[in-house]
Each structure stands twice: as structure tokens, then as C-alpha cells.
PDB file of C-alpha atoms in Angstrom:
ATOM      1  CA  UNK A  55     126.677 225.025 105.172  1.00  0.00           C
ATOM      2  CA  UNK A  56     129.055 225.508 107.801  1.00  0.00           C
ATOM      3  CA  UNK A  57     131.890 223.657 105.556  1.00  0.00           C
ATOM      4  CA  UNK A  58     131.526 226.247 103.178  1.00  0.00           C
ATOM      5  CA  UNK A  59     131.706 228.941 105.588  1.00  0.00           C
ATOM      6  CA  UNK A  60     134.947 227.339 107.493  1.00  0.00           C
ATOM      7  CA  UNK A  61     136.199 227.173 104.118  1.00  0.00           C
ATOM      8  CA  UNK A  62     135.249 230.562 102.853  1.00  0.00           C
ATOM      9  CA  UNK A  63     137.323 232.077 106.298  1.00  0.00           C
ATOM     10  CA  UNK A  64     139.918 229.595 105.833  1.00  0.00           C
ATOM     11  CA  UNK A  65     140.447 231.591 101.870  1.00  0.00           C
ATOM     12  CA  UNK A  66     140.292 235.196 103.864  1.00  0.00           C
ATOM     13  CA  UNK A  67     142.938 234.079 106.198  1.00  0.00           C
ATOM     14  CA  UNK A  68     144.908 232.430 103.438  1.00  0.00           C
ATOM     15  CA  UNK A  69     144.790 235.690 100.827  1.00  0.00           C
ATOM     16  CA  UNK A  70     143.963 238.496 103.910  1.00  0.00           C
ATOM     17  CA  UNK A  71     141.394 239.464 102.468  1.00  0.00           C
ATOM     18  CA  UNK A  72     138.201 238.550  99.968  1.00  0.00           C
ATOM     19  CA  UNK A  73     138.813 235.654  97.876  1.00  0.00           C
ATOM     20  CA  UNK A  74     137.205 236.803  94.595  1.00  0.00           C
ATOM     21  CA  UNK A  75     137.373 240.113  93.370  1.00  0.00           C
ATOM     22  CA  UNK A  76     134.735 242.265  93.999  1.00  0.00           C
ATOM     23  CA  UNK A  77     133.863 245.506  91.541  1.00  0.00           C
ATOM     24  CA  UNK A  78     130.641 246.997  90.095  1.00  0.00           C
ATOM     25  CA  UNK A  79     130.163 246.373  86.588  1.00  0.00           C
ATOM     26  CA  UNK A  80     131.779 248.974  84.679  1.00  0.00           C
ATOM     27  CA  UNK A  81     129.171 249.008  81.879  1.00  0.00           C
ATOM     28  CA  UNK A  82     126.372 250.646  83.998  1.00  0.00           C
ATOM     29  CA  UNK A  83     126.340 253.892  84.986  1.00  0.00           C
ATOM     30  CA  UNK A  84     126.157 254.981  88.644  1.00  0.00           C
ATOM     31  CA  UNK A  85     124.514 258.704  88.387  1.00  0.00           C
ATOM     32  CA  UNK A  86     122.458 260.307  85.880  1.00  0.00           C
ATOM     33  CA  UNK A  87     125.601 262.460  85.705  1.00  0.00           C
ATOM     34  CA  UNK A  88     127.330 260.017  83.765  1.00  0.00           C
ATOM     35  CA  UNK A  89     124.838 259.230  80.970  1.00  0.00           C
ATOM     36  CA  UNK A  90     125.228 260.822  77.579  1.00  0.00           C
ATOM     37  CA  UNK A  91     122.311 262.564  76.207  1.00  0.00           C
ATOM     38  CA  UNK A  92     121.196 259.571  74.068  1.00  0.00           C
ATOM     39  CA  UNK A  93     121.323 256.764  76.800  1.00  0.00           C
ATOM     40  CA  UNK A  94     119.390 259.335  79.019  1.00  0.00           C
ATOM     41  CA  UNK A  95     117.086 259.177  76.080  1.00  0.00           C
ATOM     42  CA  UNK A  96     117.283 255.464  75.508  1.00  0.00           C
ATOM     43  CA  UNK A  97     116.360 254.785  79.652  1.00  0.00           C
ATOM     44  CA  UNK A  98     113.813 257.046  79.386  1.00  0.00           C
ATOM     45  CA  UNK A  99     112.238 255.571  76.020  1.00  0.00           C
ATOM     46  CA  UNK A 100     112.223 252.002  77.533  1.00  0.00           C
ATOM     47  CA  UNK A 101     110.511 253.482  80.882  1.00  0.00           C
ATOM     48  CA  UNK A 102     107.892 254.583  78.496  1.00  0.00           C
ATOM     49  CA  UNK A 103     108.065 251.181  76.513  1.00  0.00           C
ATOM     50  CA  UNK A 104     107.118 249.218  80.231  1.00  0.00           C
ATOM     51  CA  UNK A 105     104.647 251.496  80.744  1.00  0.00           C
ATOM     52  CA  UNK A 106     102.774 251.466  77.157  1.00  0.00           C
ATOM     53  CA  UNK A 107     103.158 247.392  77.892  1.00  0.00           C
ATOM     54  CA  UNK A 108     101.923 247.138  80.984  1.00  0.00           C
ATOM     55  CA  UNK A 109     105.003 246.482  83.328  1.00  0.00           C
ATOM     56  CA  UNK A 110     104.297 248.556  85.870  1.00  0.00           C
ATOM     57  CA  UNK A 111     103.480 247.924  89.970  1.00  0.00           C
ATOM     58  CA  UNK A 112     101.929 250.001  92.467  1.00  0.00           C
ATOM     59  CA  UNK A 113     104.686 252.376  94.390  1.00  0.00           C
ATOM     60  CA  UNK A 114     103.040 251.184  97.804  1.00  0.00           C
ATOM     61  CA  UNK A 115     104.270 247.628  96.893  1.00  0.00           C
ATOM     62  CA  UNK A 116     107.524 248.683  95.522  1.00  0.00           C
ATOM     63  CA  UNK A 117     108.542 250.619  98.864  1.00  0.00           C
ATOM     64  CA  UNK A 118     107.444 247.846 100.945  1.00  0.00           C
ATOM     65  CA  UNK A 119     109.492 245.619  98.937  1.00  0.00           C
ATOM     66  CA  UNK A 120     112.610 247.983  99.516  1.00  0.00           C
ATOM     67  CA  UNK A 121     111.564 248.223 103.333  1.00  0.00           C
ATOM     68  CA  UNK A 122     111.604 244.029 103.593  1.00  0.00           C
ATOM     69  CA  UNK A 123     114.997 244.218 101.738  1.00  0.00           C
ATOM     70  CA  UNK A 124     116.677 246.750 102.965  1.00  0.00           C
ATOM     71  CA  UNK A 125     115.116 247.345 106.886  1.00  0.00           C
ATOM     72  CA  UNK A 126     114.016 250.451 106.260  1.00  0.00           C
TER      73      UNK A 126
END
């Protein structure tokens, strides 16, 4: 492991700076804001489809998931 990480800082020294090119997908939006009014439909219809099927988990355990992965 710590090849890869001397090799990783060698590539930052090399290129100043990250060496792979980092972006958020551009197909997902980032805020409600930017959803039409059929994709907000769409999200909401497959919320309802994971519910109707089952796919659903306590909010307790989802929170304490975010709280182990985050630190919170």
C-alpha cells in the first residue's frame, strides 16, 4: 500500500495537482431546483414504487448509518 501511495504523490508532484480528473456526473441533478416537472414526478413515482415493494429501512438505522459515515 505504501507503493501506491509514494506513487500516487509522486503523479501530484509530477502534474501539480490530482492525477485524474475529478467532476460530478453531469447527468444527476444536484437540487430539486434543477429537476423538470416530470423527473420530479418520475423520483417521486419510484419512491412510491420502493415503498409498495418493500425497500424501505427504519430512519433510526439510516441516521446512524450517516453518523458512522460521515462523524456526525
Amino acid at each position: 500500500m505504501s507503493n501506491a501511495i509514494g506513487l500516487f504523490l509522486r503523479q501530484v508532484v509530477l502534474q501539480r495537482g490530482i492525477p485524474f480528473e475529478m467532476k460530478l456526473p453531469s447527468k444527476k441533478p444536484l437540487a430539486l431546483g434543477m429537476l423538470s416537472e416530470a423527473e420530479f414526478n418520475a423520483e417521486i413515482e419510484k419512491g412510491f414504487a420502493d415503498i409498495a415493494a418493500g425497500r424501505v429501512r427504519p430512519a433510526d438505522e439510516v441516521f446512524a448509518e450517516i453518523q458512522r459515515d460521515y462523524g456526525l
